PDB file of C-alpha atoms in Angstrom:
ATOM      1  CA  UNK Z 474       8.416 -99.465 -29.994  1.00 82.00           C
ATOM      2  CA  UNK Z 475      12.241 -99.464 -29.261  1.00 87.00           C
ATOM      3  CA  UNK Z 476      13.492 -96.828 -26.535  1.00 91.00           C
ATOM      4  CA  UNK Z 477      16.387 -96.318 -24.396  1.00 95.00           C
ATOM      5  CA  UNK Z 478      16.303 -94.664 -21.034  1.00 96.00           C
ATOM      6  CA  UNK Z 479      19.641 -93.502 -19.367  1.00 95.00           C
ATOM      7  CA  UNK Z 480      20.355 -91.922 -16.170  1.00 89.00           C
ATOM      8  CA  UNK Z 481      20.194 -88.001 -16.307  1.00 87.00           C
ATOM      9  CA  UNK Z 482      23.601 -85.986 -15.729  1.00 86.00           C
ATOM     10  CA  UNK Z 483      25.582 -84.323 -15.290  1.00 94.00           C
ATOM     11  CA  UNK Z 484      27.694 -86.672 -13.433  1.00 96.00           C
ATOM     12  CA  UNK Z 485      30.722 -85.192 -11.694  1.00 97.00           C
ATOM     13  CA  UNK Z 486      33.586 -87.452 -10.259  1.00 97.00           C
ATOM     14  CA  UNK Z 487      37.044 -87.040  -8.990  1.00 97.00           C
ATOM     15  CA  UNK Z 488      39.878 -88.813 -11.003  1.00 97.00           C
ATOM     16  CA  UNK Z 489      40.240 -92.491 -10.294  1.00 97.00           C
ATOM     17  CA  UNK Z 490      36.618 -92.740  -9.039  1.00 97.00           C
ATOM     18  CA  UNK Z 491      34.314 -95.532 -10.075  1.00 97.00           C
ATOM     19  CA  UNK Z 492      31.851 -94.771 -12.963  1.00 97.00           C
ATOM     20  CA  UNK Z 493      28.397 -96.226 -13.599  1.00 97.00           C
ATOM     21  CA  UNK Z 494      26.145 -94.868 -15.938  1.00 97.00           C
ATOM     22  CA  UNK Z 495      22.770 -96.804 -16.044  1.00 97.00           C
ATOM     23  CA  UNK Z 496      20.878 -97.585 -19.193  1.00 97.00           C
ATOM     24  CA  UNK Z 497      17.729 -99.559 -19.623  1.00 97.00           C
ATOM     25  CA  UNK Z 498      15.870-100.525 -22.840  1.00 96.00           C
ATOM     26  CA  UNK Z 499      12.599-101.548 -24.199  1.00 94.00           C
ATOM     27  CA  UNK Z 500      12.545-103.498 -27.278  1.00 92.00           C
ATOM     28  CA  UNK Z 501      11.025-106.660 -28.972  1.00 85.00           C
ATOM     29  CA  UNK Z 502      13.154-109.484 -29.855  1.00 84.00           C
ATOM     30  CA  UNK Z 503      16.980-109.374 -29.559  1.00 86.00           C
ATOM     31  CA  UNK Z 504      18.354-105.919 -30.079  1.00 92.00           C
ATOM     32  CA  UNK Z 505      21.995-104.970 -30.193  1.00 93.00           C
ATOM     33  CA  UNK Z 506      23.250-102.561 -27.647  1.00 95.00           C
ATOM     34  CA  UNK Z 507      25.909 -99.855 -28.011  1.00 96.00           C
ATOM     35  CA  UNK Z 508      27.582 -97.044 -25.857  1.00 97.00           C
ATOM     36  CA  UNK Z 509      28.545 -94.138 -28.107  1.00 96.00           C
ATOM     37  CA  UNK Z 510      30.812 -91.171 -26.790  1.00 96.00           C
ATOM     38  CA  UNK Z 511      31.033 -87.662 -27.819  1.00 93.00           C
ATOM     39  CA  UNK Z 512      34.025 -85.847 -26.646  1.00 93.00           C
ATOM     40  CA  UNK Z 513      34.053 -82.016 -26.773  1.00 88.00           C
ATOM     41  CA  UNK Z 514      34.179 -80.792 -30.113  1.00 84.00           C
ATOM     42  CA  UNK Z 515      34.241 -84.200 -31.909  1.00 87.00           C
ATOM     43  CA  UNK Z 516      31.771 -86.349 -33.533  1.00 88.00           C
ATOM     44  CA  UNK Z 517      30.019 -89.413 -31.846  1.00 92.00           C
ATOM     45  CA  UNK Z 518      32.184 -92.434 -31.743  1.00 93.00           C
ATOM     46  CA  UNK Z 519      31.534 -96.089 -30.911  1.00 94.00           C
ATOM     47  CA  UNK Z 520      32.893 -96.992 -27.566  1.00 97.00           C
ATOM     48  CA  UNK Z 521      31.630-100.523 -27.236  1.00 96.00           C
ATOM     49  CA  UNK Z 522      28.908-102.865 -28.189  1.00 95.00           C
ATOM     50  CA  UNK Z 523      27.101-106.370 -27.378  1.00 95.00           C
ATOM     51  CA  UNK Z 524      24.969-108.187 -29.764  1.00 91.00           C
ATOM     52  CA  UNK Z 525      23.395-111.002 -27.545  1.00 90.00           C
ATOM     53  CA  UNK Z 526      22.534-111.579 -24.095  1.00 92.00           C
ATOM     54  CA  UNK Z 527      25.215-112.026 -21.370  1.00 94.00           C
ATOM     55  CA  UNK Z 528      27.640-110.470 -23.897  1.00 95.00           C
ATOM     56  CA  UNK Z 529      30.232-107.938 -22.349  1.00 97.00           C
ATOM     57  CA  UNK Z 530      31.281-105.182 -24.541  1.00 96.00           C
ATOM     58  CA  UNK Z 531      34.633-103.455 -23.334  1.00 97.00           C
ATOM     59  CA  UNK Z 532      36.913-100.732 -24.653  1.00 97.00           C
ATOM     60  CA  UNK Z 533      39.295 -98.324 -23.117  1.00 96.00           C
ATOM     61  CA  UNK Z 534      38.705 -99.664 -19.650  1.00 97.00           C
ATOM     62  CA  UNK Z 535      35.016 -99.278 -20.003  1.00 98.00           C
ATOM     63  CA  UNK Z 536      32.619-102.397 -19.797  1.00 98.00           C
ATOM     64  CA  UNK Z 537      28.901-103.065 -20.183  1.00 98.00           C
ATOM     65  CA  UNK Z 538      27.200-106.294 -19.917  1.00 98.00           C
ATOM     66  CA  UNK Z 539      23.956-107.006 -21.956  1.00 97.00           C
ATOM     67  CA  UNK Z 540      21.358-108.241 -19.332  1.00 96.00           C
ATOM     68  CA  UNK Z 541      18.207-109.353 -20.904  1.00 94.00           C
ATOM     69  CA  UNK Z 542      16.578-110.223 -17.662  1.00 94.00           C
ATOM     70  CA  UNK Z 543      16.786-106.718 -16.376  1.00 95.00           C
ATOM     71  CA  UNK Z 544      16.736-105.089 -19.853  1.00 96.00           C
ATOM     72  CA  UNK Z 545      19.758-103.137 -19.024  1.00 97.00           C
ATOM     73  CA  UNK Z 546      23.293-102.312 -20.304  1.00 98.00           C
ATOM     74  CA  UNK Z 547      24.951-100.273 -17.706  1.00 98.00           C
ATOM     75  CA  UNK Z 548      28.350 -98.513 -18.565  1.00 98.00           C
ATOM     76  CA  UNK Z 549      31.203 -98.931 -15.900  1.00 98.00           C
ATOM     77  CA  UNK Z 550      34.726 -98.036 -15.410  1.00 98.00           C
ATOM     78  CA  UNK Z 551      36.954 -98.793 -12.555  1.00 97.00           C
ATOM     79  CA  UNK Z 552      38.997 -95.653 -12.447  1.00 96.00           C
ATOM     80  CA  UNK Z 553      38.004 -92.617 -14.494  1.00 97.00           C
ATOM     81  CA  UNK Z 554      40.513 -90.075 -15.924  1.00 97.00           C
ATOM     82  CA  UNK Z 555      40.136 -86.468 -16.894  1.00 97.00           C
ATOM     83  CA  UNK Z 556      40.144 -87.414 -20.438  1.00 96.00           C
ATOM     84  CA  UNK Z 557      36.999 -89.384 -19.958  1.00 97.00           C
ATOM     85  CA  UNK Z 558      34.916 -86.259 -19.745  1.00 97.00           C
ATOM     86  CA  UNK Z 559      32.475 -86.411 -22.509  1.00 97.00           C
ATOM     87  CA  UNK Z 560      28.819 -87.213 -23.231  1.00 96.00           C
ATOM     88  CA  UNK Z 561      27.866 -90.865 -23.234  1.00 97.00           C
ATOM     89  CA  UNK Z 562      24.952 -92.031 -25.260  1.00 97.00           C
ATOM     90  CA  UNK Z 563      23.266 -95.574 -24.819  1.00 97.00           C
ATOM     91  CA  UNK Z 564      21.756 -96.936 -28.009  1.00 96.00           C
ATOM     92  CA  UNK Z 565      19.962 -99.939 -29.496  1.00 94.00           C
ATOM     93  CA  UNK Z 566      19.336-101.350 -32.948  1.00 91.00           C
ATOM     94  CA  UNK Z 567      16.564-103.896 -33.340  1.00 84.00           C
ATOM     95  CA  UNK Z 568      16.215-105.546 -36.922  1.00 71.00           C
ATOM     96  CA  UNK Z 569      16.868-102.552 -38.748  1.00 71.00           C
ATOM     97  CA  UNK Z 570      19.428-100.006 -39.773  1.00 73.00           C
ATOM     98  CA  UNK Z 571      18.422 -97.258 -37.425  1.00 82.00           C
ATOM     99  CA  UNK Z 572      20.042 -96.694 -33.979  1.00 90.00           C
ATOM    100  CA  UNK Z 573      17.674 -95.552 -31.136  1.00 91.00           C
ATOM    101  CA  UNK Z 574      19.647 -93.333 -28.828  1.00 94.00           C
ATOM    102  CA  UNK Z 575      19.051 -92.359 -25.155  1.00 95.00           C
ATOM    103  CA  UNK Z 576      19.356 -88.569 -24.238  1.00 95.00           C
ATOM    104  CA  UNK Z 577      22.993 -88.813 -23.232  1.00 96.00           C
ATOM    105  CA  UNK Z 578      24.667 -88.430 -19.889  1.00 96.00           C
ATOM    106  CA  UNK Z 579      27.319 -85.759 -19.404  1.00 96.00           C
ATOM    107  CA  UNK Z 580      30.408 -86.788 -17.365  1.00 97.00           C
ATOM    108  CA  UNK Z 581      32.810 -84.438 -15.917  1.00 97.00           C
ATOM    109  CA  UNK Z 582      35.900 -85.800 -14.177  1.00 97.00           C
ATOM    110  CA  UNK Z 583      37.925 -83.282 -12.033  1.00 97.00           C
ATOM    111  CA  UNK Z 584      41.424 -83.728 -11.208  1.00 95.00           C
TER     112      UNK Z 584
ATOM    113  CA  UNK T 252      40.576 -92.299 -43.872  1.00 54.00           C
ATOM    114  CA  UNK T 253      39.592 -88.538 -43.522  1.00 75.00           C
ATOM    115  CA  UNK T 254      36.622 -89.322 -41.499  1.00 91.00           C
ATOM    116  CA  UNK T 255      33.087 -88.089 -42.294  1.00 94.00           C
ATOM    117  CA  UNK T 256      32.892 -84.417 -43.297  1.00 95.00           C
ATOM    118  CA  UNK T 257      29.925 -82.210 -43.036  1.00 96.00           C
ATOM    119  CA  UNK T 258      29.370 -78.779 -44.545  1.00 97.00           C
ATOM    120  CA  UNK T 259      28.717 -76.148 -43.376  1.00 97.00           C
ATOM    121  CA  UNK T 260      29.380 -76.425 -39.675  1.00 95.00           C
ATOM    122  CA  UNK T 261      26.982 -73.738 -38.824  1.00 97.00           C
ATOM    123  CA  UNK T 262      23.928 -72.319 -40.849  1.00 97.00           C
ATOM    124  CA  UNK T 263      21.726 -69.288 -39.775  1.00 97.00           C
ATOM    125  CA  UNK T 264      18.561 -68.716 -41.643  1.00 97.00           C
ATOM    126  CA  UNK T 265      15.403 -66.907 -41.677  1.00 97.00           C
ATOM    127  CA  UNK T 266      12.069 -68.701 -41.378  1.00 97.00           C
ATOM    128  CA  UNK T 267      10.763 -69.719 -44.677  1.00 97.00           C
ATOM    129  CA  UNK T 268      14.042 -69.964 -46.351  1.00 97.00           C
ATOM    130  CA  UNK T 269      15.683 -73.134 -48.006  1.00 98.00           C
ATOM    131  CA  UNK T 270      18.686 -74.627 -46.609  1.00 98.00           C
ATOM    132  CA  UNK T 271      20.906 -77.489 -47.960  1.00 98.00           C
ATOM    133  CA  UNK T 272      23.524 -79.440 -45.915  1.00 97.00           C
ATOM    134  CA  UNK T 273      26.265 -81.787 -47.395  1.00 98.00           C
ATOM    135  CA  UNK T 274      27.855 -84.832 -46.016  1.00 98.00           C
ATOM    136  CA  UNK T 275      31.051 -86.673 -47.430  1.00 97.00           C
ATOM    137  CA  UNK T 276      31.178 -90.147 -45.868  1.00 96.00           C
ATOM    138  CA  UNK T 277      34.239 -92.131 -45.541  1.00 94.00           C
ATOM    139  CA  UNK T 278      35.074 -93.288 -49.105  1.00 90.00           C
ATOM    140  CA  UNK T 279      34.719 -96.976 -49.040  1.00 87.00           C
ATOM    141  CA  UNK T 280      31.366 -96.797 -46.916  1.00 91.00           C
ATOM    142  CA  UNK T 281      28.447 -97.755 -48.746  1.00 90.00           C
ATOM    143  CA  UNK T 282      25.974 -96.764 -46.223  1.00 91.00           C
ATOM    144  CA  UNK T 283      24.842 -93.259 -45.249  1.00 94.00           C
ATOM    145  CA  UNK T 284      22.639 -92.142 -42.464  1.00 94.00           C
ATOM    146  CA  UNK T 285      21.260 -88.866 -41.338  1.00 96.00           C
ATOM    147  CA  UNK T 286      20.195 -88.037 -37.788  1.00 96.00           C
ATOM    148  CA  UNK T 287      18.943 -84.968 -36.136  1.00 96.00           C
ATOM    149  CA  UNK T 288      20.002 -83.908 -32.565  1.00 95.00           C
ATOM    150  CA  UNK T 289      18.320 -81.240 -30.234  1.00 94.00           C
ATOM    151  CA  UNK T 290      19.849 -79.818 -26.986  1.00 89.00           C
ATOM    152  CA  UNK T 291      19.540 -82.251 -24.339  1.00 87.00           C
ATOM    153  CA  UNK T 292      18.403 -85.034 -26.490  1.00 90.00           C
ATOM    154  CA  UNK T 293      19.998 -87.997 -28.295  1.00 93.00           C
ATOM    155  CA  UNK T 294      20.250 -88.351 -31.977  1.00 95.00           C
ATOM    156  CA  UNK T 295      17.075 -89.084 -33.767  1.00 94.00           C
ATOM    157  CA  UNK T 296      17.191 -91.155 -37.045  1.00 93.00           C
ATOM    158  CA  UNK T 297      15.965 -89.337 -39.919  1.00 95.00           C
ATOM    159  CA  UNK T 298      16.881 -91.515 -43.218  1.00 94.00           C
ATOM    160  CA  UNK T 299      19.283 -94.039 -44.517  1.00 91.00           C
ATOM    161  CA  UNK T 300      20.946 -94.763 -47.945  1.00 93.00           C
ATOM    162  CA  UNK T 301      22.624 -97.978 -49.185  1.00 91.00           C
ATOM    163  CA  UNK T 302      24.614 -96.656 -52.188  1.00 92.00           C
ATOM    164  CA  UNK T 303      22.312 -94.203 -53.898  1.00 92.00           C
ATOM    165  CA  UNK T 304      19.093 -95.903 -52.788  1.00 93.00           C
ATOM    166  CA  UNK T 305      17.179 -94.375 -49.907  1.00 92.00           C
ATOM    167  CA  UNK T 306      15.913 -97.456 -47.966  1.00 90.00           C
ATOM    168  CA  UNK T 307      14.464 -96.254 -44.887  1.00 88.00           C
ATOM    169  CA  UNK T 308      12.646 -92.886 -43.816  1.00 90.00           C
ATOM    170  CA  UNK T 309      11.569 -91.697 -40.331  1.00 89.00           C
ATOM    171  CA  UNK T 310       8.105 -90.254 -39.824  1.00 87.00           C
ATOM    172  CA  UNK T 311      10.187 -87.257 -38.515  1.00 82.00           C
ATOM    173  CA  UNK T 312      11.168 -86.632 -42.232  1.00 86.00           C
ATOM    174  CA  UNK T 313       8.336 -84.451 -43.322  1.00 89.00           C
ATOM    175  CA  UNK T 314       7.468 -83.441 -46.882  1.00 93.00           C
ATOM    176  CA  UNK T 315       9.807 -80.227 -46.343  1.00 96.00           C
ATOM    177  CA  UNK T 316      12.687 -82.543 -46.001  1.00 96.00           C
ATOM    178  CA  UNK T 317      14.478 -84.275 -48.835  1.00 95.00           C
ATOM    179  CA  UNK T 318      17.706 -86.316 -49.007  1.00 96.00           C
ATOM    180  CA  UNK T 319      19.545 -87.494 -52.001  1.00 96.00           C
ATOM    181  CA  UNK T 320      22.762 -89.417 -52.620  1.00 96.00           C
ATOM    182  CA  UNK T 321      22.892 -89.285 -56.464  1.00 91.00           C
ATOM    183  CA  UNK T 322      26.016 -91.158 -57.114  1.00 86.00           C
ATOM    184  CA  UNK T 323      26.306 -93.250 -53.914  1.00 85.00           C
ATOM    185  CA  UNK T 324      29.018 -91.031 -52.519  1.00 90.00           C
ATOM    186  CA  UNK T 325      28.192 -87.653 -50.986  1.00 96.00           C
ATOM    187  CA  UNK T 326      24.628 -86.886 -49.678  1.00 97.00           C
ATOM    188  CA  UNK T 327      22.598 -83.728 -49.262  1.00 97.00           C
ATOM    189  CA  UNK T 328      19.804 -82.934 -46.889  1.00 97.00           C
ATOM    190  CA  UNK T 329      17.533 -80.110 -47.934  1.00 97.00           C
ATOM    191  CA  UNK T 330      15.019 -78.405 -45.883  1.00 97.00           C
ATOM    192  CA  UNK T 331      12.373 -76.301 -47.545  1.00 97.00           C
ATOM    193  CA  UNK T 332      10.368 -73.427 -45.980  1.00 97.00           C
ATOM    194  CA  UNK T 333      12.455 -73.718 -42.606  1.00 97.00           C
ATOM    195  CA  UNK T 334      10.623 -73.473 -39.330  1.00 96.00           C
ATOM    196  CA  UNK T 335      11.821 -72.551 -36.037  1.00 96.00           C
ATOM    197  CA  UNK T 336      11.343 -76.128 -34.886  1.00 95.00           C
ATOM    198  CA  UNK T 337      13.958 -77.243 -37.596  1.00 96.00           C
ATOM    199  CA  UNK T 338      16.714 -75.649 -35.408  1.00 97.00           C
ATOM    200  CA  UNK T 339      18.932 -78.540 -34.425  1.00 97.00           C
ATOM    201  CA  UNK T 340      22.123 -80.261 -34.958  1.00 96.00           C
ATOM    202  CA  UNK T 341      22.039 -82.443 -38.213  1.00 97.00           C
ATOM    203  CA  UNK T 342      24.604 -85.388 -38.001  1.00 97.00           C
ATOM    204  CA  UNK T 343      25.661 -87.517 -40.913  1.00 96.00           C
ATOM    205  CA  UNK T 344      27.143 -91.073 -40.258  1.00 94.00           C
ATOM    206  CA  UNK T 345      28.386 -93.619 -42.510  1.00 93.00           C
ATOM    207  CA  UNK T 346      29.326 -97.459 -42.278  1.00 90.00           C
ATOM    208  CA  UNK T 347      30.429-100.400 -44.409  1.00 84.00           C
ATOM    209  CA  UNK T 348      28.639-103.095 -42.557  1.00 73.00           C
ATOM    210  CA  UNK T 349      25.220-104.795 -43.257  1.00 65.00           C
ATOM    211  CA  UNK T 350      23.927-103.816 -39.860  1.00 62.00           C
ATOM    212  CA  UNK T 351      24.575-100.809 -37.546  1.00 65.00           C
ATOM    213  CA  UNK T 352      27.619-102.482 -36.160  1.00 71.00           C
ATOM    214  CA  UNK T 353      29.828 -99.297 -36.169  1.00 84.00           C
ATOM    215  CA  UNK T 354      28.685 -95.841 -37.384  1.00 90.00           C
ATOM    216  CA  UNK T 355      31.294 -93.132 -38.122  1.00 91.00           C
ATOM    217  CA  UNK T 356      29.835 -89.819 -37.276  1.00 93.00           C
ATOM    218  CA  UNK T 357      30.512 -86.412 -38.695  1.00 94.00           C
ATOM    219  CA  UNK T 358      30.659 -83.414 -36.429  1.00 93.00           C
ATOM    220  CA  UNK T 359      27.294 -82.150 -37.640  1.00 95.00           C
ATOM    221  CA  UNK T 360      25.677 -79.115 -39.074  1.00 97.00           C
ATOM    222  CA  UNK T 361      24.296 -76.609 -36.527  1.00 96.00           C
ATOM    223  CA  UNK T 362      21.090 -75.145 -37.993  1.00 98.00           C
ATOM    224  CA  UNK T 363      19.472 -71.996 -36.440  1.00 97.00           C
ATOM    225  CA  UNK T 364      16.208 -70.802 -37.793  1.00 97.00           C
ATOM    226  CA  UNK T 365      15.520 -67.200 -36.850  1.00 95.00           C
TER     227      UNK T 365
END
């Protein structure tokens, strides 16, 4: 079946540090991959997406590249800000309408 | 665009009682989804509507759960004879695309079953 595994948190970084949150997936065929973010007190919102191999999704300084050979979709940002503190969810969709989410990774950025 | 709204934000109930949650999607969105999220886990898909038709249901949706979207606008999720294991955050999302390109989530209803 379809599943997503992402690194466990919490991740604590100082402002301007480099961020990587690992995500790997299991799926048949060619899923679409997503990163969603949940800021404190808010609903989940789409951060970025990639729909085919080698696509790079990017938004708000975050990037993730769809790597079919390693079944990965790692989230990166070169310089995090305090406002990036949130929970990040990797997700996939595979020939259906349901998203399969990972467990989420909590990020805390300190000044 | 007022976003996806869910009501109530919190619900505390006793085991065995019935509860109903409401979701109002973004007005032009014809697709509506229900998810459930427990502490430390990601959201789990429950069911999906396109307009008023319920097109997909997860095996997580036991016989005690029923969802409706009678006029293709708002939706309700009812849980009958609640159990402690039903305690979770129930999330609603909507979209206007053919696939899950971009879901807009509400803030959820937190259910506590005592």
